Amino acid sequence: MSSAGQSRSLLRYVARRVLLAIPLILGIIAFNFFLLQLAPGDLADVVASEQGGAAADAGYVQELRKAFGLDLPILLQLWTYLKNVATLDFGFSHRYGIAVTELITARLGGTLLLAATSLVIAVILGTVLGLLAARRPGGVIDSVVSILATLAYSAPLFWVGLMLIVFFGVYLQWLPTGGMQEVTKVPLQGLALLIDRLHHLILPATTLALFFMAIYARMTRASMIEAMSQDYIRTARAKGLRDRRIIFRHGFRNALLPLVTMIGLQAGTLLGGSVVVETVFAWPGMGRLAFEAVSNRDLNLLLSIMLLSSFVVVAVNLVVDILYAWLDPRIEVGA
C-alpha cells in the first residue's frame, strides 16, 4: 500500500475509533453520575453544613436544593449535566469558589509533567533491566533484577515516597521534600525556574516510576526470552548476523508489542498512583485535587476529574493501537 493510502487508512481508523469512543464516554459519564448519587447527602447538604448553625435548617436546605437543580428528577439532572459538559461547562466548585474548568486547567499541567516523567523513567529503566535479565535467564543479573522488581512492585507507593523523603530530603538534604517549586522572595524565572522544577520533580517522579519499572522489567524479560527462542532468531544466527543486530532488530522489536500493550493498560493505574504520590509530596496536580474533592465532597469537581481521566485513558489506548502498526508491519491499522 502507498504512503498516501496508508495515511487515508489511518485517518479512517482514527475517525472510527473516535466515533466508537463517544458512547463509551457517555456511558462513563452516566455511571459516574449515578455512582456519586449513591453517596449520602448532596451538594445542598454540604453547603448548608459548612455554613452551620441556624442556617442549616430544612427550609434553607430545600432552597439550596432548588437553586442547584437537585429537586429535579434524577434523569433530568443527568440530561442537564450532559448538556453542560457538551459546552465544556463543568459547573462550579463550592469549595474553592471558582469554576471547575479553571481549577482543572491550573492543575492539569502538574499531573501531566509528573505522569510523563514517571512513564519515561519507568519505560527506560524497565526495558534496560528486562533486556539485561533476558540475556542469561537464571544468571546473577537475572536474579538481582528479579529481586529488585519484586521489591519495587510489592512496596506501597506512600511508603516508598516517605522513605525517599526521609533519606534524600531529611537525612542527606539533597532534594526538596514537597511542593513544585521553591518559595522565594524574588520569583524564579527562566533557567533557574526550570532547574528548580526538575529538582522538585525527582523524588515524586522516582516514587511513581519504581512501581511501573518493576512491571515493565518483568514484561520485557519474559517477552525477550520468548522472542529469542523463535525460528526467525535461529535463522538470523545461522546467517551469521551479529548478536547486537539480532537482539535489537529482530528480538527486541517483537518483544516491544506486549510492553506497549501494558503501557496502554496501565494508563489508568498511573493516574490512580498520582493521587497517592501528589498527596505525599504536596505536588499541585489533578491527583491531589481529586483527593481534596473527595474529602470536601466537591461533587462537580470530582465528576469532572473522573471524566477527564476517562478521556486520557481512551486517548492513550488509541495511541497504543496506532503504535502496533508502526512496530509490526503485519498489523494493518485500517483493517
Short mmCIF file of C-alpha atoms in Angstrom, two decimals:
data_model
loop_
_atom_site.label_atom_id
_atom_site.label_comp_id
_atom_site.label_asym_id
_atom_site.label_seq_id
_atom_site.Cartn_x
_atom_site.Cartn_y
_atom_site.Cartn_z
CA MET A 1 0.00 0.00 0.00
CA SER A 2 1.32 3.50 -0.87
CA SER A 3 2.05 6.08 1.83
CA ALA A 4 -1.00 8.15 0.76
CA GLY A 5 -3.19 5.06 1.04
CA GLN A 6 -1.76 4.28 4.47
CA SER A 7 -2.46 7.85 5.64
CA ARG A 8 -6.09 7.66 4.47
CA SER A 9 -6.47 4.27 6.12
CA LEU A 10 -5.02 5.65 9.37
CA LEU A 11 -7.36 8.66 9.31
CA ARG A 12 -10.39 6.41 8.73
CA TYR A 13 -9.29 4.20 11.61
CA VAL A 14 -8.82 7.16 13.98
CA ALA A 15 -12.22 8.60 12.96
CA ARG A 16 -13.90 5.22 13.56
CA ARG A 17 -12.27 4.87 16.97
CA VAL A 18 -13.31 8.41 17.96
CA LEU A 19 -16.91 7.66 16.97
CA LEU A 20 -16.82 4.42 18.97
CA ALA A 21 -15.42 6.33 21.95
CA ILE A 22 -18.44 8.67 22.11
CA PRO A 23 -20.95 6.10 23.52
CA LEU A 24 -18.20 4.82 25.79
CA ILE A 25 -17.58 8.28 27.24
CA LEU A 26 -21.35 8.84 27.61
CA GLY A 27 -21.62 5.55 29.48
CA ILE A 28 -18.76 6.55 31.78
CA ILE A 29 -20.38 9.92 32.49
CA ALA A 30 -23.71 8.27 33.33
CA PHE A 31 -22.03 5.62 35.52
CA ASN A 32 -20.00 8.22 37.44
CA PHE A 33 -23.07 10.44 37.84
CA PHE A 34 -25.25 7.68 39.29
CA LEU A 35 -22.35 6.36 41.40
CA LEU A 36 -21.92 9.72 43.15
CA GLN A 37 -25.68 9.92 43.65
CA LEU A 38 -25.37 6.87 45.92
CA ALA A 39 -23.26 8.88 48.38
CA PRO A 40 -25.24 10.10 51.40
CA GLY A 41 -26.32 13.74 51.20
CA ASP A 42 -25.96 16.11 48.27
CA LEU A 43 -24.41 19.46 47.41
CA ALA A 44 -27.13 21.38 49.26
CA ASP A 45 -26.40 19.44 52.47
CA VAL A 46 -22.67 20.12 52.13
CA VAL A 47 -23.09 23.86 51.55
CA ALA A 48 -25.62 24.16 54.40
CA SER A 49 -23.44 22.18 56.83
CA GLU A 50 -20.43 24.39 56.04
CA GLN A 51 -22.48 27.44 56.98
CA GLY A 52 -23.69 25.58 60.09
CA GLY A 53 -25.93 26.78 62.91
CA ALA A 54 -29.42 28.03 62.25
CA ALA A 55 -28.70 28.43 58.54
CA ALA A 56 -28.66 24.66 58.11
CA ASP A 57 -32.40 24.20 58.78
CA ALA A 58 -34.63 22.18 56.49
CA GLY A 59 -36.12 25.22 54.73
CA TYR A 60 -32.72 26.63 53.85
CA VAL A 61 -31.51 23.25 52.58
CA GLN A 62 -34.61 22.98 50.40
CA GLU A 63 -33.96 26.42 48.91
CA LEU A 64 -30.37 25.44 48.10
CA ARG A 65 -31.56 22.18 46.56
CA LYS A 66 -33.95 24.11 44.31
CA ALA A 67 -31.24 26.64 43.36
CA PHE A 68 -28.81 23.84 42.37
CA GLY A 69 -31.49 21.94 40.45
CA LEU A 70 -31.30 19.00 42.83
CA ASP A 71 -35.08 18.92 43.28
CA LEU A 72 -35.49 17.80 39.65
CA PRO A 73 -35.89 14.10 38.67
CA ILE A 74 -32.55 12.30 38.50
CA LEU A 75 -32.71 11.69 34.74
CA LEU A 76 -33.39 15.37 34.11
CA GLN A 77 -30.38 16.26 36.27
CA LEU A 78 -28.25 13.88 34.18
CA TRP A 79 -29.53 15.42 30.94
CA THR A 80 -28.72 18.91 32.22
CA TYR A 81 -25.23 17.76 33.20
CA LEU A 82 -24.63 16.20 29.76
CA LYS A 83 -25.71 19.41 28.02
CA ASN A 84 -23.33 21.44 30.20
CA VAL A 85 -20.45 19.03 29.53
CA ALA A 86 -21.08 19.30 25.78
CA THR A 87 -20.42 23.06 26.08
CA LEU A 88 -17.36 22.44 28.35
CA ASP A 89 -19.26 23.82 31.33
CA PHE A 90 -18.29 21.54 34.22
CA GLY A 91 -20.02 23.52 36.89
CA PHE A 92 -18.87 25.44 39.94
CA SER A 93 -16.68 24.30 42.82
CA HIS A 94 -18.37 25.32 46.05
CA ARG A 95 -15.17 24.54 47.99
CA TYR A 96 -12.84 26.82 46.02
CA GLY A 97 -15.45 29.32 44.87
CA ILE A 98 -14.39 29.25 41.21
CA ALA A 99 -15.34 27.38 38.02
CA VAL A 100 -14.23 23.74 37.84
CA THR A 101 -12.68 24.33 34.40
CA GLU A 102 -10.39 26.98 35.88
CA LEU A 103 -9.32 24.65 38.70
CA ILE A 104 -8.56 21.74 36.38
CA THR A 105 -6.66 23.94 33.93
CA ALA A 106 -4.42 25.16 36.74
CA ARG A 107 -3.63 21.63 37.99
CA LEU A 108 -3.54 19.62 34.76
CA GLY A 109 0.00 20.67 33.81
CA GLY A 110 1.45 19.41 37.10
CA THR A 111 -0.06 15.95 36.70
CA LEU A 112 0.93 15.63 33.04
CA LEU A 113 4.51 16.59 33.91
CA LEU A 114 4.66 14.09 36.77
CA ALA A 115 2.99 11.25 34.84
CA ALA A 116 5.03 11.75 31.64
CA THR A 117 8.33 11.93 33.54
CA SER A 118 7.48 8.85 35.59
CA LEU A 119 6.44 6.93 32.48
CA VAL A 120 9.67 7.78 30.63
CA ILE A 121 11.81 6.75 33.63
CA ALA A 122 9.82 3.53 34.11
CA VAL A 123 9.96 2.52 30.42
CA ILE A 124 13.69 3.23 30.03
CA LEU A 125 14.78 1.57 33.29
CA GLY A 126 12.32 -1.32 32.96
CA THR A 127 13.37 -2.05 29.37
CA VAL A 128 17.10 -1.93 30.12
CA LEU A 129 16.76 -4.15 33.20
CA GLY A 130 14.50 -6.57 31.32
CA LEU A 131 16.99 -6.86 28.45
CA LEU A 132 19.88 -7.45 30.86
CA ALA A 133 17.91 -10.12 32.71
CA ALA A 134 16.89 -11.87 29.48
CA ARG A 135 20.48 -12.16 28.25
CA ARG A 136 21.15 -15.05 30.65
CA PRO A 137 17.95 -16.36 32.34
CA GLY A 138 18.75 -17.74 35.77
CA GLY A 139 22.07 -15.89 35.98
CA VAL A 140 23.28 -13.41 38.58
CA ILE A 141 21.94 -10.32 36.77
CA ASP A 142 18.57 -12.02 36.19
CA SER A 143 18.31 -12.89 39.90
CA VAL A 144 19.25 -9.36 41.02
CA VAL A 145 16.77 -7.78 38.59
CA SER A 146 14.01 -10.17 39.72
CA ILE A 147 14.61 -9.30 43.39
CA LEU A 148 14.64 -5.55 42.68
CA ALA A 149 11.49 -5.80 40.55
CA THR A 150 9.68 -7.80 43.24
CA LEU A 151 10.62 -5.27 45.94
CA ALA A 152 9.62 -2.28 43.78
CA TYR A 153 6.30 -3.91 42.82
CA SER A 154 5.32 -5.02 46.32
CA ALA A 155 6.27 -1.85 48.23
CA PRO A 156 3.32 0.57 48.74
CA LEU A 157 3.73 3.88 46.92
CA PHE A 158 3.17 6.00 50.02
CA TRP A 159 5.82 4.03 51.96
CA VAL A 160 8.38 4.38 49.15
CA GLY A 161 7.66 8.11 48.97
CA LEU A 162 8.07 8.58 52.71
CA MET A 163 11.34 6.61 52.77
CA LEU A 164 12.76 8.69 49.92
CA ILE A 165 11.75 11.87 51.75
CA VAL A 166 13.43 10.70 54.96
CA PHE A 167 16.65 9.61 53.24
CA PHE A 168 17.18 12.18 50.46
CA GLY A 169 15.23 15.09 51.90
CA VAL A 170 15.74 14.91 55.67
CA TYR A 171 18.95 12.89 56.23
CA LEU A 172 21.07 13.87 53.19
CA GLN A 173 19.18 17.12 52.49
CA TRP A 174 19.90 16.76 48.78
CA LEU A 175 16.35 17.14 47.48
CA PRO A 176 13.22 19.11 48.50
CA THR A 177 10.60 17.12 50.36
CA GLY A 178 7.49 18.61 48.76
CA GLY A 179 5.90 21.18 46.51
CA MET A 180 6.54 22.04 42.88
CA GLN A 181 8.96 24.93 43.33
CA GLU A 182 10.87 26.83 45.99
CA VAL A 183 9.06 29.72 47.65
CA THR A 184 11.43 32.70 47.38
CA LYS A 185 11.16 36.42 47.90
CA VAL A 186 12.07 37.01 44.26
CA PRO A 187 10.12 34.71 41.87
CA LEU A 188 12.39 32.43 39.84
CA GLN A 189 12.37 32.77 36.07
CA GLY A 190 13.88 31.15 33.00
CA LEU A 191 16.58 28.52 33.51
CA ALA A 192 16.59 28.95 37.29
CA LEU A 193 12.86 28.12 37.39
CA LEU A 194 13.35 25.08 35.13
CA ILE A 195 16.17 23.70 37.29
CA ASP A 196 14.13 24.30 40.43
CA ARG A 197 11.10 22.45 38.95
CA LEU A 198 13.28 19.49 37.93
CA HIS A 199 14.84 19.46 41.40
CA HIS A 200 11.40 19.18 42.97
CA LEU A 201 10.28 16.60 40.40
CA ILE A 202 12.98 13.98 41.12
CA LEU A 203 11.50 12.37 44.25
CA PRO A 204 7.79 12.19 43.24
CA ALA A 205 8.62 11.02 39.70
CA THR A 206 11.01 8.34 41.02
CA THR A 207 8.43 7.14 43.54
CA LEU A 208 5.75 6.74 40.89
CA ALA A 209 8.17 5.24 38.34
CA LEU A 210 9.53 2.46 40.56
CA PHE A 211 6.24 0.54 40.62
CA PHE A 212 5.81 0.62 36.83
CA MET A 213 9.51 -0.01 36.23
CA ALA A 214 9.12 -3.35 38.00
CA ILE A 215 6.20 -4.33 35.74
CA TYR A 216 7.98 -3.31 32.53
CA ALA A 217 11.20 -5.09 33.55
CA ARG A 218 9.37 -8.38 34.14
CA MET A 219 7.35 -7.96 30.95
CA THR A 220 10.42 -7.15 28.82
CA ARG A 221 12.34 -10.10 30.26
CA ALA A 222 9.55 -12.58 29.53
CA SER A 223 8.90 -11.20 26.04
CA MET A 224 12.59 -11.20 25.10
CA ILE A 225 13.11 -14.79 26.29
CA GLU A 226 10.14 -15.89 24.18
CA ALA A 227 11.22 -13.84 21.15
CA MET A 228 14.81 -15.13 21.27
CA SER A 229 13.56 -18.73 21.12
CA GLN A 230 11.67 -18.25 17.83
CA ASP A 231 12.70 -19.76 14.49
CA TYR A 232 13.49 -16.40 12.86
CA ILE A 233 16.12 -15.77 15.56
CA ARG A 234 17.76 -19.14 14.81
CA THR A 235 17.66 -18.27 11.13
CA ALA A 236 19.32 -14.93 11.81
CA ARG A 237 22.07 -16.66 13.82
CA ALA A 238 22.55 -19.21 11.02
CA LYS A 239 23.04 -16.31 8.58
CA GLY A 240 25.90 -15.07 10.74
CA LEU A 241 24.33 -11.81 11.95
CA ARG A 242 25.86 -10.13 14.97
CA ASP A 243 24.24 -10.66 18.37
CA ARG A 244 23.54 -6.96 18.82
CA ARG A 245 21.67 -6.81 15.48
CA ILE A 246 19.73 -9.98 16.28
CA ILE A 247 18.71 -8.71 19.71
CA PHE A 248 17.67 -5.18 18.84
CA ARG A 249 16.46 -5.52 15.22
CA HIS A 250 14.72 -8.88 15.39
CA GLY A 251 14.14 -9.83 19.03
CA PHE A 252 13.52 -6.53 20.84
CA ARG A 253 11.19 -5.09 18.20
CA ASN A 254 8.86 -8.10 18.51
CA ALA A 255 9.17 -8.09 22.30
CA LEU A 256 8.01 -4.46 22.38
CA LEU A 257 4.40 -5.32 21.46
CA PRO A 258 3.42 -6.77 24.88
CA LEU A 259 5.24 -3.87 26.57
CA VAL A 260 3.28 -1.30 24.55
CA THR A 261 0.06 -3.15 25.40
CA MET A 262 0.93 -2.99 29.09
CA ILE A 263 1.66 0.74 28.90
CA GLY A 264 -1.83 1.33 27.48
CA LEU A 265 -3.47 -0.83 30.13
CA GLN A 266 -1.52 0.90 32.91
CA ALA A 267 -2.61 4.45 31.92
CA GLY A 268 -5.48 4.41 34.42
CA THR A 269 -3.26 2.94 37.14
CA LEU A 270 -0.70 5.68 36.52
CA LEU A 271 -3.36 8.34 37.15
CA GLY A 272 -4.50 6.48 40.26
CA GLY A 273 -0.94 6.30 41.55
CA SER A 274 -0.53 10.03 41.05
CA VAL A 275 -3.27 10.60 43.67
CA VAL A 276 -1.07 8.97 46.33
CA VAL A 277 2.23 10.48 45.17
CA GLU A 278 0.86 14.02 44.79
CA THR A 279 -0.66 13.81 48.25
CA VAL A 280 2.58 12.56 49.87
CA PHE A 281 4.75 15.20 48.15
CA ALA A 282 2.19 18.04 48.22
CA TRP A 283 2.51 18.16 44.42
CA PRO A 284 -0.13 20.53 42.95
CA GLY A 285 -1.75 18.22 40.41
CA MET A 286 -5.02 16.55 39.48
CA GLY A 287 -4.46 13.60 41.81
CA ARG A 288 -4.18 15.81 44.86
CA LEU A 289 -7.14 17.84 43.62
CA ALA A 290 -9.18 14.62 43.36
CA PHE A 291 -8.24 13.71 46.92
CA GLU A 292 -9.32 17.15 48.13
CA ALA A 293 -12.57 16.88 46.12
CA VAL A 294 -13.41 13.57 47.84
CA SER A 295 -12.51 14.97 51.27
CA ASN A 296 -14.65 18.08 50.73
CA ARG A 297 -17.45 16.26 48.89
CA ASP A 298 -16.98 18.61 45.94
CA LEU A 299 -19.10 16.54 43.55
CA ASN A 300 -18.87 18.80 40.48
CA LEU A 301 -15.08 18.81 40.72
CA LEU A 302 -14.88 15.07 41.34
CA LEU A 303 -17.16 14.27 38.38
CA SER A 304 -15.03 16.42 36.08
CA ILE A 305 -11.75 14.82 37.21
CA MET A 306 -13.18 11.34 36.66
CA LEU A 307 -14.40 12.36 33.19
CA LEU A 308 -11.03 13.84 32.23
CA SER A 309 -9.26 10.70 33.44
CA SER A 310 -11.52 8.63 31.19
CA PHE A 311 -10.59 10.81 28.21
CA VAL A 312 -6.90 10.30 28.93
CA VAL A 313 -7.25 6.50 29.16
CA VAL A 314 -9.23 6.33 25.89
CA ALA A 315 -6.70 8.58 24.12
CA VAL A 316 -3.70 6.58 25.37
CA ASN A 317 -5.24 3.31 24.17
CA LEU A 318 -5.88 4.85 20.74
CA VAL A 319 -2.20 5.88 20.51
CA VAL A 320 -1.16 2.37 21.58
CA ASP A 321 -3.26 0.80 18.79
CA ILE A 322 -1.61 3.07 16.23
CA LEU A 323 1.84 2.18 17.60
CA TYR A 324 1.11 -1.50 16.93
CA ALA A 325 1.13 -0.90 13.18
CA TRP A 326 4.41 1.00 13.39
CA LEU A 327 6.11 -1.73 15.43
CA ASP A 328 4.71 -4.65 13.45
CA PRO A 329 4.05 -4.02 9.72
CA ARG A 330 1.91 -7.18 9.58
CA ILE A 331 -0.76 -5.30 11.53
CA GLU A 332 -2.95 -3.07 9.34
CA VAL A 333 -4.49 -0.27 11.36
CA GLY A 334 -7.39 0.32 9.00
CA ALA A 335 -8.24 -3.35 8.55
#
